[in-house]
C-alpha positions in Angstrom: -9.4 15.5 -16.4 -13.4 15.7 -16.8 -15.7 19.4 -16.9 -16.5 18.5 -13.3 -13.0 18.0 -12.2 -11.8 21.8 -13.8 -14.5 23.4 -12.0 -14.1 21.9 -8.9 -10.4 23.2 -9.2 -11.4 26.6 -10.2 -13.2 27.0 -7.4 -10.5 25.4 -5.1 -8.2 28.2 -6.1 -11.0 30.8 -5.6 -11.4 29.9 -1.9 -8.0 30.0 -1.2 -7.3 33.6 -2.8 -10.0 34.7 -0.8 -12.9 36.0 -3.5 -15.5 34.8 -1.5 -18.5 35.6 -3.5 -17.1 34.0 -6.8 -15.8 30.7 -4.4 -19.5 30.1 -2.9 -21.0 28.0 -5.7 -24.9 27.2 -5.1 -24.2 23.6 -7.5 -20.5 22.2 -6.8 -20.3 21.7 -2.8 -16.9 22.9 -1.2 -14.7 20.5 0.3 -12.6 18.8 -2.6 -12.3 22.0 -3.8 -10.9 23.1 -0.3 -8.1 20.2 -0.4 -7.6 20.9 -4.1 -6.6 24.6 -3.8 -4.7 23.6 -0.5 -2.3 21.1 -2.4 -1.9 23.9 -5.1 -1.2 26.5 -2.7 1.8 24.5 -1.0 3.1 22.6 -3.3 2.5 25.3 -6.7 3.1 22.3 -9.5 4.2 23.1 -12.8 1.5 23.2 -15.5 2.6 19.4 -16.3 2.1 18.6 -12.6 -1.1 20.1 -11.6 -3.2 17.2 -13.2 -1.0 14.4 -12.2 -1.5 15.9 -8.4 -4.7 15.7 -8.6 -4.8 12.0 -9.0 -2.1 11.6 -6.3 -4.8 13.3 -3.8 -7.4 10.8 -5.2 -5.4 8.3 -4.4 -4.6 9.7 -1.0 -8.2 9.6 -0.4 -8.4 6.1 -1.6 -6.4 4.8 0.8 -8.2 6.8 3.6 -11.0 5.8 2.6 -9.7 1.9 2.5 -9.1 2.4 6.3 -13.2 4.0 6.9 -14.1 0.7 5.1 -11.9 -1.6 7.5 -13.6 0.0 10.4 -17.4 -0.1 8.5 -16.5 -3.7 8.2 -15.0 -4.7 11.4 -18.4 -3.0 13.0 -20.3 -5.1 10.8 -18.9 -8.5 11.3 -19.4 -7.4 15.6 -23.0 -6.7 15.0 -25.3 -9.5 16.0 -26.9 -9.7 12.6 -23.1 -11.3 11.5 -22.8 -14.7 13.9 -22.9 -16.6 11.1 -19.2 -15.5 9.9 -17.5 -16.1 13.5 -14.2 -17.9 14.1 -13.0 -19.3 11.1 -15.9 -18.2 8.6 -14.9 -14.9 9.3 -11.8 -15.1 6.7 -14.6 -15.9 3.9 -16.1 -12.8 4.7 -12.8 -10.3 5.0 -11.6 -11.7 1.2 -15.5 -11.3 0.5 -15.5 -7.4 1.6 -12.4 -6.9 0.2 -13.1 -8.2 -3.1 -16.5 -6.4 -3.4 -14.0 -2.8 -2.2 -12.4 -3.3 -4.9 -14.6 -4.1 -7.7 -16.7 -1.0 -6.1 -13.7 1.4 -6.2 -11.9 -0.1 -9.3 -14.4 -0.3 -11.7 -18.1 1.4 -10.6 -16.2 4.4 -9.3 -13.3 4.8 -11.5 -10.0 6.4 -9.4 -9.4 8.5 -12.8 -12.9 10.8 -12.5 -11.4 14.1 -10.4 -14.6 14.3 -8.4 -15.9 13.6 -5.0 -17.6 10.6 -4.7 -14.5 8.8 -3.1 -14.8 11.3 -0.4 -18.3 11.2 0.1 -18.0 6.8 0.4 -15.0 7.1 2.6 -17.9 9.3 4.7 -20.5 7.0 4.4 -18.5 4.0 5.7 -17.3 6.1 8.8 -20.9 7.2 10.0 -22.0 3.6 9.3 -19.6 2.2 11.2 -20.1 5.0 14.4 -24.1 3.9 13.4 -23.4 0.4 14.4 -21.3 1.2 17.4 -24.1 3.3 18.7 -26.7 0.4 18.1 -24.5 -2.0 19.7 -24.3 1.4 22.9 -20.7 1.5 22.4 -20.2 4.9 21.4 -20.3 8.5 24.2 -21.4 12.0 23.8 -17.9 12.8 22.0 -18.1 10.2 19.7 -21.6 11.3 19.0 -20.9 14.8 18.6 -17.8 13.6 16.0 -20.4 11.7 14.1 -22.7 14.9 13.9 -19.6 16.9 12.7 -18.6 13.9 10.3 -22.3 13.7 8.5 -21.9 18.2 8.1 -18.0 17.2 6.5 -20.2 15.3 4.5 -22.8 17.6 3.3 -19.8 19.9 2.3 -18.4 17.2 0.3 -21.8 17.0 -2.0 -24.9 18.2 -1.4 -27.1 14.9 -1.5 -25.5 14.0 1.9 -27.5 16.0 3.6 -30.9 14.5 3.3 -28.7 11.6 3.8 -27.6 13.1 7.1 -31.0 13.6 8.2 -32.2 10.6 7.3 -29.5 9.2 9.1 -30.4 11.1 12.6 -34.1 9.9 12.2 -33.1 6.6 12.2 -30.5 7.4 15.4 -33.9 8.5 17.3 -35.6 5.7 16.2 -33.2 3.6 17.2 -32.9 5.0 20.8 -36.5 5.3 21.2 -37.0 1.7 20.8 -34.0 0.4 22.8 -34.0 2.6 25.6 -30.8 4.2 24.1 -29.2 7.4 25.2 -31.7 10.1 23.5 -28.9 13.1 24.2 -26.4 11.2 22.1 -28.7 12.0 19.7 -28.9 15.4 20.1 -25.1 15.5 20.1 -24.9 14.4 16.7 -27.5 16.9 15.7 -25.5 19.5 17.1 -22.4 18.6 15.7 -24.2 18.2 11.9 -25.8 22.0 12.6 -22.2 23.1 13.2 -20.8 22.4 10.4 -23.6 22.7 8.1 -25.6 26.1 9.0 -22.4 28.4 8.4 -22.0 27.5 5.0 -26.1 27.3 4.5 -26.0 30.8 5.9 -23.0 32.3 3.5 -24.4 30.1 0.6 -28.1 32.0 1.5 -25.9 35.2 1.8 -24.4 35.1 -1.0 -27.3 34.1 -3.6 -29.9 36.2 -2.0 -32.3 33.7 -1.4 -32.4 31.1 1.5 -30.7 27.4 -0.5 -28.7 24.9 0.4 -27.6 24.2 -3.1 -28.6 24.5 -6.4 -27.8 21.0 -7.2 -31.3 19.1 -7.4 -33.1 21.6 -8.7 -31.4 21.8 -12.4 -30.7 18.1 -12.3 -34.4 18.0 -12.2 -35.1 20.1 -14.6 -32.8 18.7 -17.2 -33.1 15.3 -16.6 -36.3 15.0 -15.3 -38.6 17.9 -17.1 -36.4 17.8 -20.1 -35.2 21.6 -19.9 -33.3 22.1 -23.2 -30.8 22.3 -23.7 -29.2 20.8 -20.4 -26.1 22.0 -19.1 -25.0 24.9 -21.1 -26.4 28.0 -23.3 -30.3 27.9 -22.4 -32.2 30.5 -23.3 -35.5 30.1 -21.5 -37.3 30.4 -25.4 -39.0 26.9 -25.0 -42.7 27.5 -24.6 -44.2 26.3 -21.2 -41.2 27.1 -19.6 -40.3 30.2 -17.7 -38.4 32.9 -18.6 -34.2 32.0 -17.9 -33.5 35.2 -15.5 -29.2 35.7 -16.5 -29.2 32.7 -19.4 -25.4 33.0 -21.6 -25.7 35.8 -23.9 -26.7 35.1 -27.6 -25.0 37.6 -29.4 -25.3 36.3 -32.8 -27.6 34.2 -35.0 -26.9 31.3 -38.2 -24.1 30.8 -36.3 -24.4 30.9 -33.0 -22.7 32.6 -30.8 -22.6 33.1 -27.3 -20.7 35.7 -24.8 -20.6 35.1 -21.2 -17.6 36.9 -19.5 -19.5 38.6 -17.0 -20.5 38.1 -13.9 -19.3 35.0 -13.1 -15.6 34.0 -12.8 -13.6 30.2 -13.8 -12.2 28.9 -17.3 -15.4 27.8 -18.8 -17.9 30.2 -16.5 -21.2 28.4 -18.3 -19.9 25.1 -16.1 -18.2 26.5 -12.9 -22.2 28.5 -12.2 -24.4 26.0 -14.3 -27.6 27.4 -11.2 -26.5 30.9 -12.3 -26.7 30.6 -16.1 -30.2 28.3 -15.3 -32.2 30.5 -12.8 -35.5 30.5 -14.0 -35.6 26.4 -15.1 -38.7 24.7 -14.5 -37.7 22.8 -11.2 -41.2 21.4 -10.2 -42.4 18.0 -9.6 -44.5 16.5 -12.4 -47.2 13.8 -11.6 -47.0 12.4 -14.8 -42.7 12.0 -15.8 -41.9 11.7 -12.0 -43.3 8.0 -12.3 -42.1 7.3 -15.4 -38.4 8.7 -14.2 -38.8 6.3 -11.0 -39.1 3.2 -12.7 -36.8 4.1 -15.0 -33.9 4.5 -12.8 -34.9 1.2 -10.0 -34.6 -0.9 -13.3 -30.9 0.8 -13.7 -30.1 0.2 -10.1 -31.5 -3.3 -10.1 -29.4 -4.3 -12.9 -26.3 -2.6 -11.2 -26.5 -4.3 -8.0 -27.8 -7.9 -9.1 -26.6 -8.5 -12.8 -23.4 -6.8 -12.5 -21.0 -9.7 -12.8 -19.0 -9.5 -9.8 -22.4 -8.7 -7.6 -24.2 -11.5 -9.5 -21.6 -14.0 -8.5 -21.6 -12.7 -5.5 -25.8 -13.0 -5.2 -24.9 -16.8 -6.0 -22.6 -17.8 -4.1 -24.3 -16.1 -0.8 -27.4 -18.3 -2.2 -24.7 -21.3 -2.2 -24.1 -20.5 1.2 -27.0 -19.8 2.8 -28.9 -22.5 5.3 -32.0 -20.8 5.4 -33.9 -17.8 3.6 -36.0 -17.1 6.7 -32.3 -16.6 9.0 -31.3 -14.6 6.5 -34.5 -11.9 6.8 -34.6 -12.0 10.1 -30.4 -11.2 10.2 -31.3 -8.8 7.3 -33.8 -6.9 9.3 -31.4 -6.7 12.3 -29.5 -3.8 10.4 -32.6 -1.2 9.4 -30.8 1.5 11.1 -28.2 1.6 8.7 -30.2 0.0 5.9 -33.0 3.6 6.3 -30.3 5.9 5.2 -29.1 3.4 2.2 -32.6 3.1 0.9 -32.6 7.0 1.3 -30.0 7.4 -0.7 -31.5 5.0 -3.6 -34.7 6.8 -3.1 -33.1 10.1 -3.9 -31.2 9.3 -6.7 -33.8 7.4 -8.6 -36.0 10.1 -8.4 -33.9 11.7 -11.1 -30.8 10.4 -12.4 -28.6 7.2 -11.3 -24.7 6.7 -12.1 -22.8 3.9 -9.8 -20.3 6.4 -8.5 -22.8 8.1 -6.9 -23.8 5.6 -4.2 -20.4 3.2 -4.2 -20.5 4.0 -0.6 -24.2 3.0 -0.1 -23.9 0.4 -2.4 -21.0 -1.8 -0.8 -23.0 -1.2 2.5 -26.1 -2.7 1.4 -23.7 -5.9 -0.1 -21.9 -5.6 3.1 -25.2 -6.4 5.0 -26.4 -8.8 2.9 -23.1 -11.2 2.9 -23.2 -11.2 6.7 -26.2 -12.0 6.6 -26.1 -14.8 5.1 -26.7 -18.2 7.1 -23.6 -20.3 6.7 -23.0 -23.7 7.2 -20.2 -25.4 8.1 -17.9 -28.2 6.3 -15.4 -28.6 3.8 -17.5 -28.8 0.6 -18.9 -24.8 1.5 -15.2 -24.3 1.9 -14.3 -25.5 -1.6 -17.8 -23.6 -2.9 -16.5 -20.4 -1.4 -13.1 -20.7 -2.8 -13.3 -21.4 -6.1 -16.3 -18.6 -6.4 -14.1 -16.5 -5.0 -11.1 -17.1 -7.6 -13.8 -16.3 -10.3 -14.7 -13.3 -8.5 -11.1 -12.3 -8.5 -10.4 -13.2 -12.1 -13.7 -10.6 -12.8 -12.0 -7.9 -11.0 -8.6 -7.8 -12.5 -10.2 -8.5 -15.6 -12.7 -5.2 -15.3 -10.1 -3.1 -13.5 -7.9 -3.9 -16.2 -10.1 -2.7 -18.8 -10.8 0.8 -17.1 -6.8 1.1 -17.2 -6.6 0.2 -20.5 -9.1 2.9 -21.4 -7.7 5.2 -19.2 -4.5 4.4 -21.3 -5.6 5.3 -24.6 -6.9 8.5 -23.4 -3.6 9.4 -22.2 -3.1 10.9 -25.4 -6.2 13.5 -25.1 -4.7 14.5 -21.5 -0.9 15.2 -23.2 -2.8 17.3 -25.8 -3.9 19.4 -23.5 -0.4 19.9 -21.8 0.8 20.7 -25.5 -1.7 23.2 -26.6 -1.5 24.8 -23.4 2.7 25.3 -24.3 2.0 26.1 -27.7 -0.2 29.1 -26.8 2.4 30.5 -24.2 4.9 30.5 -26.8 2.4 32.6 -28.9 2.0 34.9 -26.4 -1.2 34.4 -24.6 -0.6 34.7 -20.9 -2.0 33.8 -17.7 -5.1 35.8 -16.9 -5.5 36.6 -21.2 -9.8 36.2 -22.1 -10.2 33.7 -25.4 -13.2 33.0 -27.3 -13.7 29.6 -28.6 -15.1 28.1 -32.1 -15.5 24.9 -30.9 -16.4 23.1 -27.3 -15.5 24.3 -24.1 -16.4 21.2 -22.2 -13.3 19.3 -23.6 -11.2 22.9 -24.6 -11.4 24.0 -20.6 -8.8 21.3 -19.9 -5.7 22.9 -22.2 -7.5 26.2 -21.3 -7.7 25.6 -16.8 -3.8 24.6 -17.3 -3.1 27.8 -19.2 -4.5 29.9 -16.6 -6.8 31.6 -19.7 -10.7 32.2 -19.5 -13.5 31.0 -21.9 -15.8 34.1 -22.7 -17.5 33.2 -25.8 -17.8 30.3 -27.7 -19.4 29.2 -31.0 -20.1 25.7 -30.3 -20.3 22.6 -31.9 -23.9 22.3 -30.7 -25.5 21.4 -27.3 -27.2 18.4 -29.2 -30.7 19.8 -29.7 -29.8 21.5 -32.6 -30.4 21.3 -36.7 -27.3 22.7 -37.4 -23.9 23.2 -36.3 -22.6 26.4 -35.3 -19.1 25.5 -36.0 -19.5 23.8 -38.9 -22.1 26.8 -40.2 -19.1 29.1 -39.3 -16.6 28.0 -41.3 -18.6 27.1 -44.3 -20.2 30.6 -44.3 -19.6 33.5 -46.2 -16.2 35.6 -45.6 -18.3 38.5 -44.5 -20.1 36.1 -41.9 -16.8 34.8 -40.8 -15.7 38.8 -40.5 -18.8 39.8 -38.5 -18.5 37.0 -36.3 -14.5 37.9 -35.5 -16.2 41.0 -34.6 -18.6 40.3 -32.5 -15.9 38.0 -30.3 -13.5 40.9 -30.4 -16.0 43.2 -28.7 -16.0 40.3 -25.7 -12.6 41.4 -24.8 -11.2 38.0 -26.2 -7.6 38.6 -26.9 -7.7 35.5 -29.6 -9.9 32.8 -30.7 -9.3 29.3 -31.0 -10.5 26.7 -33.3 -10.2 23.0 -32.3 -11.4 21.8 -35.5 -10.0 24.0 -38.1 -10.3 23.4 -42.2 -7.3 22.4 -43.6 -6.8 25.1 -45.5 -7.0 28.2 -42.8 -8.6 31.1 -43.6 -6.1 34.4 -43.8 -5.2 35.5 -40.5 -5.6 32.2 -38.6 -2.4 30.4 -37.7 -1.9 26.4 -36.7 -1.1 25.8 -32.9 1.8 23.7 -34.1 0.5 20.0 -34.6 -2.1 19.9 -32.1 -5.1 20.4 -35.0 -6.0 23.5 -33.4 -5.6 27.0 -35.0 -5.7 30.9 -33.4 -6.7 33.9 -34.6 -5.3 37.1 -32.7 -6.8 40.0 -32.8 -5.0 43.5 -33.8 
C-alpha cells in the first residue's frame, strides 16, 4: 500500500455510503475510487484481504488494459504510416509491441503502486486507437459519441486527462478540416466528453464554492515548482512572500510540534485524503524565472527515460538497424500528428512541473509505438537474424528489470504484514473501528495499519516534514517529563482515545505499553 492508494480508498468508501460532500475531493479524481469502494461493498474482505483485493483489481485492469493495447496496436499497424511491417514483417513488430508493453507496465509503472495510472493508459490506448480509426473514416456518429464519453471516463480517472481530452478534440477538427472528414463526428465526441465531464465539474464547483475542476495542478505547482514549504503536509502559510494558508493543520503546540486536524475534513490521515483543503491559500502562479528552469529540468528527465532507458535504447538501435532511410522514416512519422498532438500534450504538461514514468506509460508506449512502425524496413535474412537476436536481449532486459521490482516488492512484504499485525494488536487492546488516535510519529507510513483498522489520524507529532532543524518526535521523547505531560494533554483534548508511537525508546515511559513486537507502543488515555 502507498499514501496515495489509502486515500484513494477512503474516498471509495465515502462515495459508496453516500457522504457526498466529504467523497468530492478537488485533488484525487473519482473513478478508482468508485471501483475500489464497489469491490469492498460486494465482496466486504477481511482486514487481511482488503489489500490483497486491491491488487487483484489492478490486475484486472491490467489485463483490460492489455486488450485497449491490442486494439491501439492493431489500428496502428492498419494506418498507412505502418506499410513497412506488412506480411511477414508484421510478426517483428507484434513481439516488438509486446515487449515494449511489458517493460512499460512491468517496470516504469509498477502493478504494486494502488493508483490510477493503469486506468488512465488503458484510456489512452482506446481513444488512440478510435483516433486512428477516425483518420483512416472508419468510425460513425456512435462510435464518436463513445470516444467523447471514453475521453470524460478519463478525466474522472485523473485530472490531467482532461486537457489531454481537449487537446485530443482539437486535433479531431483539425483533422477533419483538412481531409474533408465528417465535422459532426466531431461534435459527437464533444458531446459525449461534456456528458460525462460537466456533472462532476458542476458538483466538484458545488461543493468547494468556487468554479474548479480540480485542485490537482495548482499545489503541484506550488510545491514543486514555487517551492511552497513544506509540501504535502502541515503548512502553515508563515513563509514570507507567500500568502496567508486560509484552513492550514492546526499547530497546537511548539518545541515539539504538534499538530491537530480532526475537523472538517474526514479519511484516516485527513492532511492526505484533502491536501487542496489543508493548502488553500498556496502560491499557485506562474513564475517567469523557475518556470524555465523547471522545463528544462524535466525534458532532460524525459529524454533520458525514453532514449537511455535500456530496453528503449535498444530498442532506438535496433529501429536505427532497421531502418532504410531517415527521410521514410519522417515523412511515415509525420503521417501520425493526430495522435502524436495529444502525446506531446501530455509531455508538455507534465514537464512543466513534475515528471514520474507512470504518469505517461500510456503516452509513452504510443509515441514508441509510432516510431517502430515507422521505421523503414528492409527485407532479407540478415535484418531477420538483427531483429532476433536484439530482440532476445530485449527480452533478457525485461525479465531481468521486472524481476528486480518483484524482488523489491518482496522484501517489502514484510512492512505490508506489519501493518496487518499492528492493526490486530490494537483490536485486541481495545481500540475499535471508528476510535480517533493521535500519532507521535508519521502518518504517511502509519495510515496503512491505521486505514485497515478502520481508526482516524487527528493529531500527530511528526518526525519532521524535512525542512526542519529538529525533530519533533525525537524532541518529544528526549524532553522533560512535564513536556511529555503537557503534550499528552494537548492530544487528549483532540478527542484521541490513545496515542501511538512507532518509534518508541526502549525503555517506555510510565503509562505507555508495547503493541506486542511490532516496535510500536500506546498510551490510552483515562
Amino acid at each position: 500500500m502507498n499514501p496515495d492508494g489509502v486515500s484513494y480508498l477512503d474516498m471509495g468508501d465515502l462515495y459508496w455510503k453516500r457522504n457526498w460532500h466529504s467523497a468530492l475531493n478537488t485533488y484525487w479524481s473519482p473513478l478508482y475510487g468508485w471501483l475500489t469502494g464497489l469491490m469492498f461493498l460486494v465482496t466486504k474482505p477481511t482486514m487481511r484481504w482488503e489489500y490483497p483485493e486491491v491488487h487483484l483489481l489492478n490486475f484486472v485492469i491490467f489485463i483490460a488494459a492489455l486488450f485497449c493495447f491490442e486494439f491501439f496496436w492493431r489500428e496502428l499497424l492498419a494506418s498507412k504510416g505502418a506499410e513497412a511491417w506488412a506480411g511477414g514483417a508484421r510478426t517483428y513488430a507484434w513481439v516488438l509491441g509486446y515487449l515494449l508493453f511489458a517493460y512499460v507496465h512491468f517496470v516504469v509503472h509498477s502493478l504494486a503502486l494502488v493508483t490510477p495510472d493503469l486506468l488512465v493508459a488503458a484510456l489512452v490506448y482506446l481513444a488512440t486507437g478510435m483516433m486512428l480509426g477516425f483518420a483512416r473514416g472508419r468510425i460513425g456518429a456512435t462510435s464518436a459519441f463513445l470516444l467523447g464519453v471514453l475521453l470524460g471516463i478519463g478525466y474522472l480517472t485523473k485530472a490531467a486527462m482532461l486537457p489531454f481530452a481537449f487537446v485530443f478534440m482539437m486535433t479531431m477538427l483539425a483533422l477533419a478540416w483538412r481531409r474533408h472528414l465528417r465535422k459532426s463526428l466531431v461534435a459527437a465526441t464533444f458531446l459525449g466528453c461534456l456528458l460525462i465531464c460537466l456533472p462532476f465539474i458542476a458538483a466538484l464547483s458545488w461543493n468547494a464554492h468556487q468554479f474548479t475542476w480540480g485542485e490537482s495542478a495548482k499545489l503541484n505547482q506550488g510545491w514543486l515548482v514555487n517551492n511552497v514549504r513544506p509540501p504535502y503536509r502541515h503548512w502553515q502559510g508563515d513563509r514570507p512572500g507567500h500568502e496567508v494558508a486560509l484552513h492550514p493543520t492546526r499547530r497546537v503546540f511548539d518545541s515539539p510540534d504538534v499538530y491537530e486536524f480532526a475537523t472538517p475534513i474526514l479519511g484516516t490521515y485527513p492532511v492526505w485524503y484533502a491536501p487542496a483543503y489543508w493548502y488553500a491559500g498556496l502560491d499557485s502562479s506562474m513564475h517567469p524565472v523557475r518556470e524555465p528552469q523547471v522545463i528544462l529540468k524535466n525534458m532532460k528527465i524525459i529524454l533520458i527515460w525514453l532514449f537511455l532507458e535500456p530496453p528503449f535504447l535498444v530498442t532506438f538501435v535496433l529501429l536505427l538497424l532497421m531502418s532504410q532511410r531517415i527521410k521514410v522514416f519522417g515523412r511515415n512519422l509525420m503521417t501520425f500528428w493526430p495522435i502524436l498532438a495529444p502525446v506531446v500534450a501530455v509531455f508538455l504538461i507534465y514537464m512543466m512541473v513534475s515528471w514520474e514514468g507512470r504518469y505517461t506509460s500510456g503516452v509513452m508506449l504510443v509515441l514508441w509505438g509510432v516510431m517502430t512502425v515507422s521505421t523503414s524496413i528492409p527485407g532479407g535474412g540478415r535484418l531477420l537474424k538483427r531483429f532476433w537476436a536484439v530482440s532476445l536481449l530485449l527480452v533478457v532486459m525485461v525479465v531481468y528489470q521486472f524481476s528486480s521490482v518483484l524482488i523489491m516488492n518482496y522484501r517489502s512484504f514484510g512492512n505490508s504484514e506489519q501493518s496487518v499485525i499492528v492493526a490486530e494488536h490494537l483490536w485486541s487492546m481495545g481500540i475499535e473501528r471508528g476510535d480517533q488516535i493521535a500519532l507521535i510519529g508519521d502518518g504517511f507510513s502509519e495510515e496503512f495499519w491505521a486505514r485497515l483498522g478502520k481508526v482516524r489520524i487527528v493529531a500527530e507529532v511528526p518526525h519532521g516534514t524535512g525542512f526542519e532543524i529538529t525533530n519533533p518526535t525525537a524532541e518529544f521523547w528526549n524532553s522533560t517529563p512535564g513536556i511529555k505531560q503537557t503534550v499528552l494533554d494537548i492530544l487528549k483534548r483532540t478527542g484521541a482515545k490513545a496515542v501511538i508511537a512507532d518509534t518508541p525508546p526502549t525503555t517506555l515511559p510510565p503509562g505507555w505499553v508495547p503493541v506486542g513486537n511490532t516496535g510500536h507502543a500506546i498510551y490510552f488515555f483515562r
